[in-house]
Coordinates of C-alpha atoms and ligand atoms in Angstrom, one line a residue:
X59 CA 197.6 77.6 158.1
X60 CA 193.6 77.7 159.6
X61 CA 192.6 80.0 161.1
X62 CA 192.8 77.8 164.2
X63 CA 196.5 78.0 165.0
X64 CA 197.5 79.0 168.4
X65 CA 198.6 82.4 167.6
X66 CA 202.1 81.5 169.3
X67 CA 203.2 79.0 166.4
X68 CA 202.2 80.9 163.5
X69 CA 205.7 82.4 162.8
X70 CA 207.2 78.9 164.0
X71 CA 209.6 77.9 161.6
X72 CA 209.6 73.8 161.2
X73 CA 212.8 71.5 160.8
X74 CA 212.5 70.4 157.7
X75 CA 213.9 66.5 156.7
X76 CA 216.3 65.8 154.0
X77 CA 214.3 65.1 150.8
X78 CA 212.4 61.6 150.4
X79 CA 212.3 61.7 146.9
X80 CA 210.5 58.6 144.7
X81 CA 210.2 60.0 141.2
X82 CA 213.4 58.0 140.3
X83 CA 215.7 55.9 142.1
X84 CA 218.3 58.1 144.2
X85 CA 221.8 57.4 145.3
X86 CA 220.8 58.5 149.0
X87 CA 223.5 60.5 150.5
X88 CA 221.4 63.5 152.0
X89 CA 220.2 62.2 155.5
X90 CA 223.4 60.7 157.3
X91 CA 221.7 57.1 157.5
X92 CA 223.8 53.8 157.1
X93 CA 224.0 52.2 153.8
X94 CA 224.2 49.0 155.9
X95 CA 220.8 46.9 156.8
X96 CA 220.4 46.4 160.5
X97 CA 222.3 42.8 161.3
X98 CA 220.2 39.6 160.6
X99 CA 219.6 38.8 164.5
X100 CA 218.4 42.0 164.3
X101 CA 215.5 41.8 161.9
X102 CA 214.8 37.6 163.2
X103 CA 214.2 39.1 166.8
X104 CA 210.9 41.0 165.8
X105 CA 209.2 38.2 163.6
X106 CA 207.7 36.5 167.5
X107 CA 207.4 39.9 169.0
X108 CA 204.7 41.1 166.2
X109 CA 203.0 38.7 168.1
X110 CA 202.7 41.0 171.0
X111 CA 201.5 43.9 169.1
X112 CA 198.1 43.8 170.9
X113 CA 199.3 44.7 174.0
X114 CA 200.9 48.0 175.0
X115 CA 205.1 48.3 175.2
X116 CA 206.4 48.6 178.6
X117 CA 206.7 52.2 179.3
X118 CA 209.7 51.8 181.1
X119 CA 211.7 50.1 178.4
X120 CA 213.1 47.9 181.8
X121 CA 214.6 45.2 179.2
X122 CA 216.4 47.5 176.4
X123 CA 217.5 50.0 179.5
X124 CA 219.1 47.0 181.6
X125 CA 221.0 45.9 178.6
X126 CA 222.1 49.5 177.6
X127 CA 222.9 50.5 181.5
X128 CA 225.8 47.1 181.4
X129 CA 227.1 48.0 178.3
X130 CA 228.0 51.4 179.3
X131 CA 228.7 50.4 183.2
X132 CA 226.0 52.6 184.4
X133 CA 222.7 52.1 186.2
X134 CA 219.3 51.7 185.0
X135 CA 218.4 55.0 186.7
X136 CA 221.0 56.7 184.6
X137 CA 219.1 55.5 181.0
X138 CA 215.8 56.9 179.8
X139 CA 214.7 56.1 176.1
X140 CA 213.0 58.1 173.4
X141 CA 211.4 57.6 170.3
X142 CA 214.5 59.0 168.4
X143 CA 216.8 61.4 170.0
X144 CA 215.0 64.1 168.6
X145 CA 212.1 62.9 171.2
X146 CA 214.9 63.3 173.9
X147 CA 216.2 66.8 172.7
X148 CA 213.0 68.0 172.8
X149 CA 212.1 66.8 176.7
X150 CA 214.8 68.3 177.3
X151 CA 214.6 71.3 176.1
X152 CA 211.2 71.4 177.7
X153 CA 212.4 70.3 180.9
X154 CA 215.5 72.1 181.7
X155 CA 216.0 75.7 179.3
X156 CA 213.4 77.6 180.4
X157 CA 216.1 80.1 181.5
X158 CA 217.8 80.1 178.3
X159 CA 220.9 77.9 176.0
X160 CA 223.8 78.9 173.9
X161 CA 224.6 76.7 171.0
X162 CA 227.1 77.5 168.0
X163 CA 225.7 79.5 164.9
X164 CA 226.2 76.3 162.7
X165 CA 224.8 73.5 164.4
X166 CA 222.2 70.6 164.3
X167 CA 218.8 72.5 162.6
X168 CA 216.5 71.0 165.2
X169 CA 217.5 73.4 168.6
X170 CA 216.9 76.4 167.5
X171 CA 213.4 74.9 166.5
X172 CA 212.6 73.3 170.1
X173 CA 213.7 76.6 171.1
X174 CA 211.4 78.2 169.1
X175 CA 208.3 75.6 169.9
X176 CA 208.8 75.5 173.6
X177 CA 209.2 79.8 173.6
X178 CA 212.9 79.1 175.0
X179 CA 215.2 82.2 174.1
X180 CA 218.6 81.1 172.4
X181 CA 221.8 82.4 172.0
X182 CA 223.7 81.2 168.7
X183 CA 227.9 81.7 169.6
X184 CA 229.5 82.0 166.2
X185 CA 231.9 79.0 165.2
X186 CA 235.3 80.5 164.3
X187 CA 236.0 80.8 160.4
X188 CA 237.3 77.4 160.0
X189 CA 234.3 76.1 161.6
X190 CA 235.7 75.5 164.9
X191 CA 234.0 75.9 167.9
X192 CA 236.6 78.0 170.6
X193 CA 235.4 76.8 174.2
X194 CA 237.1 79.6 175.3
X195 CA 233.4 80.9 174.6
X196 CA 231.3 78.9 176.5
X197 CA 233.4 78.7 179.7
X198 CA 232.3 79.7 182.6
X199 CA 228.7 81.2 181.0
X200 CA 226.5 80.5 183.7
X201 CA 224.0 79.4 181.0
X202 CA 222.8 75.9 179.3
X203 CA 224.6 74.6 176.4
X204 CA 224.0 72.3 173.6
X205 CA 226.6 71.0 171.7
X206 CA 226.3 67.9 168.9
X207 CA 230.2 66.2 169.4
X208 CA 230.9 65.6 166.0
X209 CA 229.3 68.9 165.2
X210 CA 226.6 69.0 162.5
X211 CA 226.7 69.6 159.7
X212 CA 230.4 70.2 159.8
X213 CA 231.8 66.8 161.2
X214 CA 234.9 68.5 163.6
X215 CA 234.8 66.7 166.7
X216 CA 235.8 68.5 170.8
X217 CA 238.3 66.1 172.7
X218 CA 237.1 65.3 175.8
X219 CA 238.5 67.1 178.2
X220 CA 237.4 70.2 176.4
X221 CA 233.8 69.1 176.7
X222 CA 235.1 68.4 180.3
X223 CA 235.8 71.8 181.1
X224 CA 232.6 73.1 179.5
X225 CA 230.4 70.9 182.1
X226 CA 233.1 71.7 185.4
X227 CA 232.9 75.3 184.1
X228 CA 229.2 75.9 184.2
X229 CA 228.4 73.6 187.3
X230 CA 224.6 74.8 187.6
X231 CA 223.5 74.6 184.0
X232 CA 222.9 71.7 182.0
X233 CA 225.7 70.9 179.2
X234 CA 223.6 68.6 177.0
X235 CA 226.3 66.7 174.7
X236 CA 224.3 65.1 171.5
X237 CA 226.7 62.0 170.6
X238 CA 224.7 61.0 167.1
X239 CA 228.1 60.7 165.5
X240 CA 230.3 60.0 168.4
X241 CA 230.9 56.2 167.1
X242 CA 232.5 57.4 163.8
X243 CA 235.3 58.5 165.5
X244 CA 235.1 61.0 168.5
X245 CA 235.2 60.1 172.3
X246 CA 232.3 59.7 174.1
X247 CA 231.3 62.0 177.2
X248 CA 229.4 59.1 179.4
X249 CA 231.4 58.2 181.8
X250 CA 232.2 62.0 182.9
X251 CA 228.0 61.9 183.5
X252 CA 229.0 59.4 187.1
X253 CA 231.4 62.6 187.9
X254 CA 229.2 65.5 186.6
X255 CA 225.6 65.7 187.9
X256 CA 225.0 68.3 185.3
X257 CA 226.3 66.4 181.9
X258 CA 223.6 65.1 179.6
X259 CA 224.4 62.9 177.3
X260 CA 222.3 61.8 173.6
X261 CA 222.8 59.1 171.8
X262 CA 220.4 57.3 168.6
X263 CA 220.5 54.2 167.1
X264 CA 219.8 56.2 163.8
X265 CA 223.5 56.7 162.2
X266 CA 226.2 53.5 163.4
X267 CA 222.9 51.3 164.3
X268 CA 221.3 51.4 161.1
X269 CA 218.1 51.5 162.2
X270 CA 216.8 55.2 161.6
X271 CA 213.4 54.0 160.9
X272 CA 213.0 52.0 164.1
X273 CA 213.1 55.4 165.9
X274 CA 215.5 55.0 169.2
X275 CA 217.9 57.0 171.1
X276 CA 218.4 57.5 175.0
X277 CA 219.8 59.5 177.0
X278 CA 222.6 59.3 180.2
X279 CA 223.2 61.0 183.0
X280 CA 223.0 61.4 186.7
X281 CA 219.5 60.1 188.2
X282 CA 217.8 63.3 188.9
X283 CA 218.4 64.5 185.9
X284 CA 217.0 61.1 184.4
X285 CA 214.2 61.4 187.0
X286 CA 212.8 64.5 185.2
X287 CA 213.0 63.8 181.8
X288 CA 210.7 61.0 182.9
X289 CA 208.2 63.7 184.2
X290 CA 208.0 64.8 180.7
X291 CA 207.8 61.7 179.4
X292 CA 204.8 60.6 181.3
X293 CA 203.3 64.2 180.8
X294 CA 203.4 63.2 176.6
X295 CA 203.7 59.8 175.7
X296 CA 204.2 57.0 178.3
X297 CA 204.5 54.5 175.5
X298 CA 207.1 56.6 173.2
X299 CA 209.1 53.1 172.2
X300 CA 207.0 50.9 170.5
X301 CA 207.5 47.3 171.2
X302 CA 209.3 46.1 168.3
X303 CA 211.4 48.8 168.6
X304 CA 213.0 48.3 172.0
X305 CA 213.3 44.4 170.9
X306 CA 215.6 45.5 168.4
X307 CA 217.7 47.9 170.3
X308 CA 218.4 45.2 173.1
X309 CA 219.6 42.7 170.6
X310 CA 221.6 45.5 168.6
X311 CA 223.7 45.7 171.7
X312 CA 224.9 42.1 171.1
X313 CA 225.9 42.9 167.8
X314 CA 229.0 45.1 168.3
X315 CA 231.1 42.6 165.7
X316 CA 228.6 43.5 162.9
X317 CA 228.9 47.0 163.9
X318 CA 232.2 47.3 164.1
X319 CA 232.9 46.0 160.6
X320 CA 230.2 48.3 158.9
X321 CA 232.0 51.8 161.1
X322 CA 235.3 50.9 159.6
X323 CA 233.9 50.3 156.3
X324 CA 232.3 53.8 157.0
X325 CA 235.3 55.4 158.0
X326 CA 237.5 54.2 155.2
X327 CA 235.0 54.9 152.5
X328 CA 235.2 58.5 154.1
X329 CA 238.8 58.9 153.7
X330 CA 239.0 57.7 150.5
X331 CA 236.3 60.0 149.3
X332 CA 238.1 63.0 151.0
X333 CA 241.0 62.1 148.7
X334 CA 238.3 62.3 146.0
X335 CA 237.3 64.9 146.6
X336 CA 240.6 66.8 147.4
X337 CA 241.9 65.3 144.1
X338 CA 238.8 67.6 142.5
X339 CA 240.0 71.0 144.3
X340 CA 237.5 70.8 146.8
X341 CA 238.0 72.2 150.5
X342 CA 236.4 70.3 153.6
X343 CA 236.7 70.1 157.5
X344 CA 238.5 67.2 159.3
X345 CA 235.0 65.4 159.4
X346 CA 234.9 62.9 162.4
X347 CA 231.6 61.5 161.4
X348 CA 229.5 60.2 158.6
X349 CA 229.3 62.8 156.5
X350 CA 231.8 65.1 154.5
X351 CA 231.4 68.9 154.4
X352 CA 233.1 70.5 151.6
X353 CA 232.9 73.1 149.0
X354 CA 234.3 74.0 145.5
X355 CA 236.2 76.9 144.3
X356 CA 234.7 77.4 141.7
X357 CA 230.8 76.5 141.8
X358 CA 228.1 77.2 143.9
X359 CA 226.6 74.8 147.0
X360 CA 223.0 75.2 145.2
X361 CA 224.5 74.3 142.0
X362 CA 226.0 71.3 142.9
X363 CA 223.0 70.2 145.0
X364 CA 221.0 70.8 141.7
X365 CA 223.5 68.7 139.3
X366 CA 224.0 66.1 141.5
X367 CA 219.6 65.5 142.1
X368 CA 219.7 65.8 138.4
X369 CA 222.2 62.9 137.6
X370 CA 220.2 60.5 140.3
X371 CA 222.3 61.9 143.5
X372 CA 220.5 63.7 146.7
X373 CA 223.4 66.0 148.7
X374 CA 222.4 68.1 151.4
X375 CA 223.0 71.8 151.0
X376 CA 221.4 74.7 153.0
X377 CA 220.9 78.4 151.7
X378 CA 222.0 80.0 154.9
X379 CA 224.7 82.6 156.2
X380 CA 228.3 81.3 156.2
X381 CA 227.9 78.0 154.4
X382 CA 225.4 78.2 151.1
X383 CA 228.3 77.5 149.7
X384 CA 229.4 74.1 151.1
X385 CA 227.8 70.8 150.6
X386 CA 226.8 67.7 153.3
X387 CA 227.6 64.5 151.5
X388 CA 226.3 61.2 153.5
X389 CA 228.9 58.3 153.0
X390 CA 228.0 55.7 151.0
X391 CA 228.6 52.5 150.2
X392 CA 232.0 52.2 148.1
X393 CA 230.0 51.7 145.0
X394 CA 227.9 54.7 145.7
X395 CA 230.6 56.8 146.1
X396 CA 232.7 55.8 143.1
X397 CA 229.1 56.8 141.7
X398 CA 229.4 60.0 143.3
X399 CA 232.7 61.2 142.3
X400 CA 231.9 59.9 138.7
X401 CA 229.2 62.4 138.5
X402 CA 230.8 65.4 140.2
X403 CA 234.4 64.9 137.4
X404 CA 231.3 65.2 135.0
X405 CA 229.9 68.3 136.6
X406 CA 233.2 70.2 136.9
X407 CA 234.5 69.2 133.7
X408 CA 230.7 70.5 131.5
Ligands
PLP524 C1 220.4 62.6 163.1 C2 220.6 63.5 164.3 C3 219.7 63.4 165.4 C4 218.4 62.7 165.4 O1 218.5 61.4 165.5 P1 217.2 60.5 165.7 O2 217.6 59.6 166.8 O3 217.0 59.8 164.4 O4 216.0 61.3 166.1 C5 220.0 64.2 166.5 N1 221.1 65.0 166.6 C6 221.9 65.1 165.5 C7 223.1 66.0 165.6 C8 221.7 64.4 164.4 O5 222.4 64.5 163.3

């Protein structure tokens, strides 16, 4: 730290990123990306654009923003983009919790740090012991609320018409719904946003787009609400989506075949590594997502992060209350995760 800090950050705690390792080649199963390339249209489409690349991106992203307002049967003044959804969390943050939020204890790492940046005071509501979030709790709160739907890092997904009485049951508060896993099977909250002027809606092209290093996400939800996270926009970074970037999300959204072939491989691979895993003793949620969270009887979360990196395979695992324990494992490709269960017999059986 200098000595030039702002005296308000210096006991701000940063979200810190799933290891980047490049000392050996990793099986990469630690940061919830696709094992899947981006679809060839994809990757053609930004060969003329480079092109471009001398002049600014259009601030408004009016091309990429058209295209995503059809294919969810909304408006353009519904849409705003951001470079990641992470940009969009933190506008609104910024924007609208200046009076306060409630998430759940166990939850995605970056809230409580926007919270923390933007001086926002936060209340963490316990998930119940099997990880389960009771909306019993956050009816009728007369506070904001930030819920991921799958959760993170735990996978179990809200039906809809529990997120639906969430948003009806604190009508003057923001219920800001962060969909990064909603294509791997939950429901997605959008169209309740044309009924509920106070839903907000995230999604990224980061997990079932394949394109985490493009940076893209955008948000939904009714035009005032839009209007303002526009302010912030223009107050930080008019030109947040680079040019290349909003190329490739427009002609992403043609490419729903390619994408729905690579989710179901997802979701099978999931399934059959649950079995795996089950076969091996371990304990996980019902994960709706891309990710498994499970732990062993019988050895430590730390210890099978460590044997895993050591035998070539990164695993997410967090030394915090309630779930040190457990283990976040990305899924894979097929191969990868016939790897992966190769190496955890090997560990259980030492
Ligand atoms: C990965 C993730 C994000 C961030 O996505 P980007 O679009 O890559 O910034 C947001 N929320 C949750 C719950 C995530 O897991």
């Amino acid at each position: 730290m200098s000595k030039f800090l702002s005296t308000q950050f210096s006991s701000l705690n940063a979200y810190t990123p799933g290891e980047q390792l490049s000392d050996k080649k990793y099986i990469k199963l630690n940061t919830n990306e696709s094992p899947y390339s981006p679809p060839d249209a994809v990757i053609k489409a930004i060969t003329d654009e480079a092109k471009k690349l001398n002049l600014y991106p259009n601030p408004d992203g009016t091309q990429l923003i058209e295209k995503l307002a059809q294919n969810y049967n909304v408006n353009p003044e519904n849409i705003i983009i951001g470079n990641g959804s992470d940009e969009l969390l933190a506008f609104s943050f910024l924007a609208f919790f200046q009076q306060g939020v409630l998430f759940p204890d166990i939850t995605y790492g970056f809230y409580p740090v926007y919270a923390e940046l933007y001086n926002i005071t936060y209340n963490k509501i316990p998930l119940q012991s099997d990880f389960t979030i009771n909306i019993q709790e956050y009816l009728n709160k007369n506070q904001n609320i930030v819920l991921a739907n799958p959760n993170a890092p735990t996978g179990i997904a809200l039906k809809l018409s529990q997120i639906e009485e969430i948003t009806k049951s604190n009508p003057n508060h923001i219920i800001l719904i962060d969909e990064a896993y909603v294509d791997f099977g939950a429901k997605s909250a959008v169209n309740l946003t044309k009924q509920y002027e106070n839903l907000l809606v995230i999604h990224t092209y980061s997990k079932s787009r394949s394109l985490a290093g493009a940076r893209l996400g955008y948000a939904i939800a009714s035009p005032p609400i839009i209007e303002d996270l526009n302010k912030m926009k223009y107050s930080f970074n008019p030109y947040n989506v680079n040019t290349l970037t909003q190329t490739m999300g427009a002609i992403a959204i043609d490419e729903e075949s390619y994408y729905t072939e690579k989710r179901n491989e997802i979701i099978s691979t999931r399934e059959y590594t649950k079995n795996k895993l089950q076969e091996q003793g371990f304990i996980h949620t019902d994960s709706k997502a891309n990710f498994l969270f499970a732990k062993h009887p019988s050895i430590s979360g730390f210890d099978l992060y460590s044997k895993l990196k050591e035998n070539g395979i990164l695993i997410r695992h967090w030394n915090t209350p309630r779930i040190s324990d457990h283990i976040r494992i990305t899924i894979g490709t097929p191969e990868q995760m016939d790897k992966f269960i190769k190496v955890i017999q090997n560990i259980l059986h030492q």
